């Protein structure tokens, strides 16, 4: 019988594995280096992005007069409170950028696209995606970000203005003071939507929306805390005494680096939640077993004349990143092929491939064969597979029982 103490120990162990996975994934994905690279890319691309935003606003008469309000809202939510001089510089730069010639505008647009490409590349690295988006779809997404993004921000700003008018109207009827609390958390809610949208649309893979919103909420809260801490940091340091008017540059670089570190950490959080490795503390499935389980799904769908979707493999318990690894192996081995709709179908004959072929394709370590597995699916093939797996483990162990002393002695005699 499982006691309350056992549940607490299992919960504590799960939290330790979860925290360790976050730290390990953050280090292995090189998020700190990626944050530094994105910092310098953002430094060059921020003014072009603002220029594109202003250009889109000028094309929509309904949003006339909202550009200055949007700029203030962006600076208020994306920059710390002590960045008044930085706001002035960015505003002057963006106004001067409007007077550029056509070649200059083209260079600024290229800079903005390069920044979006760099962001997509870093998110794909976090999710283990080796194939970025290609062709027309890739640049269509970039066009949507550069053109539709400002319109969505304007709509959000209009909604905020409308809600503010409601706040002033209902303020005298709010006896217990609920409305100020709601409006205090409104920026966090908006930033949660922004981060969740970023986590789901940027990587070239399917990201569970539920975990994207959880990661977006945590990232938004950390972002608000970062703004407060950075404002106190600036107020208690002597950067301006040392650098003078030039102090805005190192402070802005520090802020951008901290901001990208928070965003990439949020992406790592979403990935870790999606993988759910911290739930199965014992008896985790090996790559070989998961590959066989996925191929059993392909076999059923092949008989029914259906294709296999990413979601179908996720329902088997395969993590998002783990499926990316298995999918790439099956695609490179020409076992499966991706359709024009992004689904998959098996293109080999099931009679022509063996478990040995699959073992070679995956590069399965011998040490995975004797591992104990728990919570196996109830399918007829599972019992047969486990018997052959055990036989392979015993045969491998028997063949490799040769002592190193005997091996080296025979080699010396030969």
XYZ file of C-alpha atoms in Angstrom:
414
model
C 0.000 0.000 0.000
C 1.333 3.420 -0.990
C 1.582 5.696 2.037
C 1.510 9.478 2.199
C 5.257 9.466 2.862
C 5.871 7.452 -0.300
C 3.865 9.953 -2.339
C 5.864 12.859 -0.905
C 9.152 11.097 -1.632
C 8.033 10.378 -5.193
C 6.914 13.989 -5.617
C 10.222 15.269 -4.244
C 12.166 12.932 -6.544
C 10.084 14.082 -9.490
C 10.801 17.738 -8.662
C 14.528 17.003 -8.452
C 14.486 15.240 -11.819
C 12.390 18.072 -13.287
C 14.797 20.761 -12.044
C 17.803 18.753 -13.168
C 16.228 18.295 -16.616
C 15.632 22.041 -16.915
C 19.236 22.852 -16.056
C 20.677 20.105 -18.265
C 18.514 21.064 -21.250
C 19.387 24.753 -20.788
C 23.111 23.954 -20.840
C 22.968 21.354 -23.626
C 20.951 23.660 -25.911
C 23.519 26.447 -25.418
C 20.829 28.912 -24.374
C 23.301 31.341 -22.800
C 25.276 31.604 -26.054
C 22.036 31.854 -28.010
C 20.861 34.678 -25.739
C 24.122 36.543 -26.388
C 23.771 36.095 -30.160
C 20.135 37.222 -30.104
C 21.122 40.227 -27.992
C 23.396 41.652 -30.678
C 20.972 40.704 -33.440
C 18.154 42.509 -31.606
C 20.382 45.560 -31.160
C 20.640 45.897 -34.940
C 17.118 44.772 -35.832
C 15.060 46.704 -33.269
C 14.976 49.950 -35.228
C 14.040 48.186 -38.522
C 11.226 46.374 -36.739
C 9.895 49.647 -35.329
C 10.111 51.215 -38.772
C 8.117 48.355 -40.293
C 5.526 48.679 -37.541
C 5.096 52.401 -38.192
C 4.823 51.780 -41.944
C 2.037 49.251 -41.420
C 0.169 51.708 -39.193
C 0.385 54.385 -41.859
C -1.336 52.027 -44.321
C -4.339 51.453 -42.016
C -6.384 54.684 -41.620
C -8.377 53.205 -38.713
C -5.216 53.100 -36.611
C -4.265 56.704 -37.274
C -2.859 58.215 -34.101
C -2.254 54.886 -32.402
C 1.427 54.613 -33.367
C 2.605 56.891 -30.566
C 0.362 55.088 -28.048
C 1.636 51.720 -29.265
C 5.221 52.897 -28.937
C 4.566 53.967 -25.369
C 2.879 50.647 -24.592
C 5.808 48.671 -26.076
C 8.373 50.666 -24.126
C 6.330 50.385 -20.931
C 6.019 46.589 -21.180
C 9.300 45.576 -22.810
C 11.747 47.979 -21.206
C 12.510 48.641 -17.526
C 11.163 51.720 -15.844
C 14.535 53.520 -15.867
C 14.973 53.637 -19.650
C 13.631 57.067 -20.558
C 16.806 58.067 -22.404
C 16.796 54.784 -24.315
C 13.202 55.392 -25.415
C 14.228 58.799 -26.746
C 17.118 57.332 -28.728
C 14.979 54.562 -30.249
C 12.254 57.008 -31.173
C 14.771 59.312 -32.910
C 16.384 56.390 -34.748
C 13.047 55.073 -35.984
C 11.984 58.528 -37.189
C 15.247 58.964 -39.085
C 14.826 55.516 -40.618
C 11.641 56.704 -42.318
C 13.714 59.062 -44.498
C 15.883 56.294 -45.934
C 16.036 55.558 -49.640
C 14.677 52.354 -51.162
C 18.016 50.431 -50.905
C 18.321 51.483 -47.262
C 14.809 50.277 -46.520
C 15.649 46.977 -48.207
C 18.700 46.534 -45.972
C 16.619 47.226 -42.872
C 14.024 44.657 -43.957
C 16.787 42.107 -44.533
C 18.066 42.806 -41.015
C 14.602 42.208 -39.561
C 14.203 38.939 -41.503
C 17.646 37.762 -40.358
C 16.600 38.357 -36.768
C 13.417 36.304 -37.209
C 15.460 33.548 -38.898
C 17.903 33.527 -35.985
C 15.063 33.273 -33.471
C 13.525 30.346 -35.379
C 16.908 28.607 -35.552
C 17.431 28.841 -31.789
C 13.925 27.578 -31.012
C 14.384 24.673 -33.425
C 17.621 23.778 -31.639
C 15.789 23.660 -28.318
C 13.157 21.305 -29.751
C 15.699 19.112 -31.550
C 14.427 20.094 -34.996
C 17.081 19.717 -37.694
C 14.954 20.762 -40.664
C 13.906 24.443 -40.576
C 10.968 25.748 -42.559
C 11.736 26.207 -46.209
C 10.374 27.972 -49.233
C 7.307 30.143 -49.407
C 5.791 29.061 -46.053
C 8.821 30.341 -44.139
C 8.706 33.845 -45.606
C 4.904 33.890 -45.406
C 5.199 33.508 -41.624
C 7.764 36.309 -41.500
C 5.449 38.522 -43.536
C 2.634 37.726 -41.094
C 4.818 38.735 -38.135
C 5.942 41.983 -39.776
C 2.533 42.986 -41.136
C -0.213 41.375 -39.061
C 1.745 41.688 -35.798
C 1.378 45.501 -35.581
C -2.346 45.226 -36.339
C -2.835 42.706 -33.517
C -0.881 44.956 -31.167
C -3.097 47.870 -32.154
C -6.221 45.815 -31.476
C -4.812 44.844 -28.087
C -4.081 48.493 -27.341
C -7.621 49.478 -28.347
C -9.027 46.775 -26.077
C -6.879 48.038 -23.209
C -8.135 51.571 -23.769
C -11.731 50.306 -23.814
C -11.209 48.327 -20.617
C -9.653 51.379 -18.997
C -12.793 53.380 -19.780
C -14.861 50.614 -18.210
C -12.625 50.754 -15.168
C -13.273 54.468 -14.769
C -17.006 53.891 -15.260
C -17.361 51.009 -12.784
C -14.798 52.264 -10.293
C -17.415 53.839 -8.040
C -19.342 50.541 -7.910
C -16.272 48.478 -7.006
C -16.606 48.283 -3.223
C -14.043 45.555 -2.483
C -11.403 46.813 -4.943
C -11.359 43.922 -7.420
C -11.007 46.049 -10.562
C -7.537 47.509 -9.686
C -6.267 43.964 -9.061
C -7.613 42.787 -12.421
C -5.975 45.653 -14.283
C -2.721 45.072 -12.438
C -2.600 41.549 -13.853
C -3.784 42.558 -17.337
C -0.206 43.127 -18.671
C 0.830 39.704 -17.366
C -2.139 38.112 -19.122
C -1.296 39.849 -22.411
C 2.372 38.868 -22.156
C 1.305 35.279 -21.418
C -0.581 35.210 -24.717
C 2.408 36.703 -26.533
C 4.892 34.190 -25.103
C 2.522 31.259 -25.657
C 2.089 32.304 -29.283
C 5.870 32.579 -29.611
C 6.450 29.097 -28.162
C 3.843 27.422 -30.396
C 4.399 29.089 -33.778
C 8.173 29.589 -34.009
C 9.500 25.975 -33.749
C 9.047 23.794 -36.830
C 7.211 21.118 -34.850
C 3.955 20.601 -32.990
C 4.076 22.160 -29.512
C 1.239 21.242 -27.093
C -0.827 24.375 -26.513
C -1.482 23.488 -22.860
C 2.197 23.454 -21.979
C 2.838 26.527 -24.147
C 0.383 28.536 -22.021
C 1.923 27.211 -18.802
C 5.375 28.209 -20.030
C 4.011 31.528 -21.262
C 2.506 32.303 -17.851
C 5.696 31.444 -15.975
C 7.773 33.453 -18.466
C 5.449 36.464 -18.161
C 5.725 36.417 -14.354
C 9.518 36.083 -14.512
C 9.563 38.903 -17.055
C 7.687 41.253 -14.721
C 10.024 40.335 -11.852
C 12.999 40.949 -14.114
C 11.737 44.449 -14.913
C 11.479 45.320 -11.223
C 14.873 43.823 -10.364
C 16.559 45.541 -13.298
C 15.076 48.901 -12.319
C 16.505 48.473 -8.793
C 19.828 47.348 -10.269
C 20.096 50.488 -12.389
C 19.084 52.699 -9.474
C 21.749 51.260 -7.137
C 24.686 51.089 -9.574
C 27.024 53.821 -10.778
C 26.952 53.144 -14.511
C 26.150 56.750 -15.365
C 29.023 58.016 -13.228
C 31.465 55.770 -15.078
C 30.106 55.842 -18.640
C 28.167 59.109 -18.630
C 25.717 59.448 -21.507
C 27.161 56.252 -22.995
C 25.793 54.234 -20.044
C 22.575 53.497 -21.955
C 24.458 51.119 -24.300
C 25.821 48.579 -21.748
C 22.617 48.766 -19.742
C 20.540 48.061 -22.835
C 22.792 45.105 -23.746
C 22.457 43.678 -20.245
C 18.693 44.082 -20.404
C 18.391 42.397 -23.805
C 20.594 39.496 -22.692
C 18.520 38.983 -19.541
C 15.306 39.222 -21.569
C 16.382 36.579 -24.092
C 17.628 34.347 -21.295
C 14.159 34.469 -19.752
C 12.461 33.744 -23.094
C 14.751 30.812 -23.966
C 14.342 29.437 -20.447
C 10.587 29.548 -20.985
C 11.014 27.542 -24.178
C 13.104 24.990 -22.250
C 10.329 24.802 -19.642
C 7.709 24.075 -22.332
C 9.937 21.394 -23.830
C 10.550 19.722 -20.454
C 6.836 19.738 -19.645
C 6.058 18.242 -23.050
C 8.621 15.460 -22.660
C 7.264 14.469 -19.216
C 10.452 12.499 -18.429
C 10.135 13.538 -14.794
C 6.837 11.606 -14.470
C 8.175 8.168 -15.328
C 10.833 7.811 -12.662
C 11.411 4.129 -13.351
C 11.194 1.835 -16.347
C 11.419 4.483 -19.063
C 10.915 3.137 -22.548
C 14.018 2.783 -24.686
C 14.412 4.181 -28.194
C 14.014 0.715 -29.686
C 10.743 0.012 -27.886
C 9.314 3.444 -28.756
C 10.324 2.956 -32.399
C 8.591 -0.438 -32.497
C 5.506 1.072 -30.851
C 5.415 3.858 -33.457
C 5.904 1.373 -36.300
C 3.005 -0.687 -34.929
C 0.921 2.480 -35.289
C 2.169 2.887 -38.860
C 1.213 -0.749 -39.543
C -2.377 -0.224 -38.319
C -2.749 3.002 -40.260
C -1.254 1.331 -43.362
C -3.880 -1.403 -43.212
C -6.652 1.183 -42.782
C -5.334 3.438 -45.543
C -4.612 6.352 -43.211
C -1.581 8.562 -42.615
C 0.134 9.069 -39.271
C 0.200 12.475 -37.615
C 2.559 13.841 -35.001
C -0.302 13.877 -32.499
C -0.853 10.151 -33.006
C 2.698 9.421 -31.890
C 2.414 11.809 -28.932
C -0.624 9.888 -27.703
C 1.572 6.805 -27.445
C 3.612 8.582 -24.777
C 6.479 9.630 -27.043
C 7.861 13.034 -26.073
C 7.983 15.821 -28.643
C 11.782 15.943 -28.802
C 12.024 12.147 -28.646
C 9.671 11.841 -31.608
C 11.759 14.374 -33.540
C 14.787 12.089 -33.069
C 12.936 8.933 -34.113
C 11.254 10.689 -37.022
C 14.554 11.957 -38.408
C 16.045 8.440 -38.201
C 13.060 6.908 -40.026
C 13.062 9.670 -42.644
C 16.803 9.436 -43.288
C 16.556 5.634 -43.569
C 13.721 5.985 -46.112
C 11.333 3.989 -43.917
C 8.737 6.752 -43.846
C 8.083 9.830 -45.963
C 6.433 13.144 -45.120
C 3.380 14.086 -47.132
C 2.518 17.557 -48.414
C 0.163 17.991 -45.431
C 2.930 17.341 -42.898
C 1.767 13.806 -42.074
C 3.727 10.562 -42.537
C 3.303 7.243 -44.289
C 5.341 4.035 -44.348
C 7.007 3.440 -47.744
C 8.859 0.186 -47.077
C 7.395 -3.319 -47.079
C 6.806 -4.605 -43.562
C 7.920 -8.019 -44.800
C 11.323 -6.718 -45.948
C 12.491 -5.097 -42.688
C 13.478 -6.801 -39.442
C 14.111 -5.843 -35.850
C 17.814 -6.092 -36.610
C 17.427 -3.505 -39.387
C 15.634 -1.207 -36.957
C 18.328 -1.742 -34.314
C 21.038 -0.745 -36.805
C 19.022 2.243 -38.003
C 18.647 3.619 -34.476
C 22.155 2.665 -33.342
C 20.637 1.011 -30.275
C 23.186 0.481 -27.471
C 23.531 -3.105 -26.234
C 22.970 -1.813 -22.710
C 19.389 -0.902 -23.595
C 18.436 -4.525 -24.299
C 18.335 -5.864 -20.705
C 16.678 -2.754 -19.234
C 13.427 -3.370 -17.395
C 10.393 -1.593 -18.768
C 7.170 -0.776 -16.953
C 3.691 0.358 -17.980
C 3.874 -1.383 -21.347
C 0.900 -1.133 -23.716
C -1.529 -4.023 -23.943
C -0.903 -5.244 -27.490
C -0.241 -8.745 -28.867
C 3.135 -7.754 -30.323
C 4.504 -6.557 -26.960
C 4.931 -10.067 -25.473
C 6.632 -11.397 -28.608
C 8.933 -8.373 -28.815
C 9.945 -8.616 -25.158
C 10.814 -12.331 -25.592
C 13.057 -11.624 -28.592
C 14.543 -8.618 -26.807
C 15.458 -10.786 -23.844
C 16.971 -13.428 -26.135
C 19.068 -10.770 -27.841
C 20.252 -9.466 -24.464
C 21.239 -12.950 -23.306
C 23.005 -13.721 -26.592
C 24.916 -10.435 -26.447
C 25.921 -11.042 -22.850
C 27.090 -14.575 -23.656
C 29.100 -13.430 -26.667
C 30.796 -10.656 -24.702
C 31.762 -12.601 -21.572
C 35.344 -12.850 -22.841
C 37.702 -11.393 -20.240
C 39.973 -8.578 -21.301
C 43.014 -10.509 -20.096
C 42.135 -13.413 -22.407
C 41.438 -11.014 -25.285
C 44.751 -9.233 -24.944
C 46.666 -12.492 -24.368
C 45.261 -13.951 -27.588
C 46.074 -10.784 -29.460
C 49.684 -10.936 -28.192
C 50.064 -14.574 -29.287
C 48.625 -13.808 -32.711
